[in-house]
Amino acid sequence: DGGITQSPKYLFRKEGQNVTLSCEQNLNHDAMYWYRQDPGQGLRLIYYSQIVNDFQKGDIAEGYSVSREKKESFPLTVTSAQKNPTAFYLCASQGLSSGNTIYFGEGSWLTVV
Amino acid sequence: QQQVKQSPQSLIVQKGGISIINCAYENTAFDYFPWYQQFPGKGPALLIAIRPDVSEKKEGRFTISFNKSAKQFSLHIMDSQPGDSATYFCAASWDGTASKLTFGTGTRLQVTL
């Protein structure tokens, strides 16, 4: 089935540790995105990538890093520099075939303990 | 700077009633206005979208009304059902190969029996 796969679904991190969230898509989409969602708030853009080996900061990039070595993969690293990392993280993708439609993965819950 | 303002924050509607969610935007360059539906623990899914060349778009029980001069658009859910209980996000973007969506803060809809 075509879609976006995020893993893990749930992740616990100790303070001071870096963690990496995986995002893989088999939709052949060029653009990929990472959003953060906090309770009662909308989705805020962390990073996005339009093509392989290129990415741009979104509205809340501080404390996060990404890479785009392959078209289908866009992992997000939450570093220890991120002050409030506990949140629901959503990966999304968009392609020429989908027009403006952005498709989301199932999300990953990150909790700092 | 919040470019898309959404209201109400939460909404309770009886089964069979009409649910109405409103959004207002600031950036006149926006030309694509989707609504996303999100169930708890899941990623958002595209529900319906509109472009400013039409004032209304209907898909089943879901209708988007668009007022370009007022820079407002709204989602109407007719004959609301308990299965419609979810969080709804409006969003806006401008056309492009990898356009970024700006999201509203979400409306939590509960449809009661």
PDB file of C-alpha atoms in Angstrom, chain A residues 59 100, chain B residues 1-5 23-34 50-54 66-69 71-73 90-96 99-104:
ATOM      1  CA  ASP A  59       8.731  28.224  11.886  1.00  0.00           C
ATOM      2  CA  ASN A 100      -1.382  20.988  -3.299  1.00  0.00           C
TER       3      ASN A 100
ATOM      4  CA  GLN B   1       2.174  35.965  13.464  1.00  0.00           C
ATOM      5  CA  GLN B   2      -0.929  33.865  13.060  1.00  0.00           C
ATOM      6  CA  GLN B   3      -1.948  34.041   9.447  1.00  0.00           C
ATOM      7  CA  VAL B   4      -4.999  31.784   9.731  1.00  0.00           C
ATOM      8  CA  LYS B   5      -7.412  32.298  12.604  1.00  0.00           C
ATOM      9  CA  CYS B  23     -11.513  30.622   9.435  1.00  0.00           C
ATOM     10  CA  ALA B  24     -10.055  33.981   8.481  1.00  0.00           C
ATOM     11  CA  TYR B  25      -6.778  34.601   6.728  1.00  0.00           C
ATOM     12  CA  GLU B  26      -4.512  37.584   6.261  1.00  0.00           C
ATOM     13  CA  ASN B  27      -2.228  36.779   3.370  1.00  0.00           C
ATOM     14  CA  THR B  28      -3.945  37.712   0.109  1.00  0.00           C
ATOM     15  CA  ALA B  29      -1.469  35.541  -1.774  1.00  0.00           C
ATOM     16  CA  PHE B  30      -3.156  32.416  -0.426  1.00  0.00           C
ATOM     17  CA  ASP B  31      -5.052  30.619  -3.155  1.00  0.00           C
ATOM     18  CA  TYR B  32      -5.655  27.138  -1.792  1.00  0.00           C
ATOM     19  CA  PHE B  33      -7.803  26.462   1.259  1.00  0.00           C
ATOM     20  CA  PRO B  34      -8.123  22.892   2.525  1.00  0.00           C
ATOM     21  CA  ILE B  50     -11.386  25.083  -2.337  1.00  0.00           C
ATOM     22  CA  ARG B  51      -9.710  27.660  -4.535  1.00  0.00           C
ATOM     23  CA  PRO B  52     -10.805  31.327  -4.547  1.00  0.00           C
ATOM     24  CA  ASP B  53     -12.306  31.203  -8.026  1.00  0.00           C
ATOM     25  CA  VAL B  54     -15.462  29.632  -6.563  1.00  0.00           C
ATOM     26  CA  PHE B  66     -15.532  31.099   0.633  1.00  0.00           C
ATOM     27  CA  ASN B  67     -15.690  34.897   0.851  1.00  0.00           C
ATOM     28  CA  LYS B  68     -12.684  36.378  -0.906  1.00  0.00           C
ATOM     29  CA  SER B  69     -13.450  40.015  -0.097  1.00  0.00           C
ATOM     30  CA  LYS B  71     -10.844  36.839   3.536  1.00  0.00           C
ATOM     31  CA  GLN B  72     -12.927  34.231   5.287  1.00  0.00           C
ATOM     32  CA  PHE B  73     -13.917  30.643   4.637  1.00  0.00           C
ATOM     33  CA  CYS B  90      -8.438  24.826   8.229  1.00  0.00           C
ATOM     34  CA  ALA B  91      -5.320  25.717   6.307  1.00  0.00           C
ATOM     35  CA  ALA B  92      -4.115  27.948   3.523  1.00  0.00           C
ATOM     36  CA  SER B  93      -1.253  28.058   1.068  1.00  0.00           C
ATOM     37  CA  TRP B  94      -0.234  29.547  -2.247  1.00  0.00           C
ATOM     38  CA  ASP B  95       0.197  27.478  -5.346  1.00  0.00           C
ATOM     39  CA  GLY B  96       3.551  25.920  -5.980  1.00  0.00           C
ATOM     40  CA  SER B  99       3.773  24.992  -1.130  1.00  0.00           C
ATOM     41  CA  LYS B 100       3.653  25.121   2.645  1.00  0.00           C
ATOM     42  CA  LEU B 101       0.390  24.998   4.480  1.00  0.00           C
ATOM     43  CA  THR B 102      -0.371  27.444   7.249  1.00  0.00           C
ATOM     44  CA  PHE B 103      -2.808  25.829   9.684  1.00  0.00           C
ATOM     45  CA  GLY B 104      -5.457  27.209  11.961  1.00  0.00           C
TER      46      GLY B 104
END
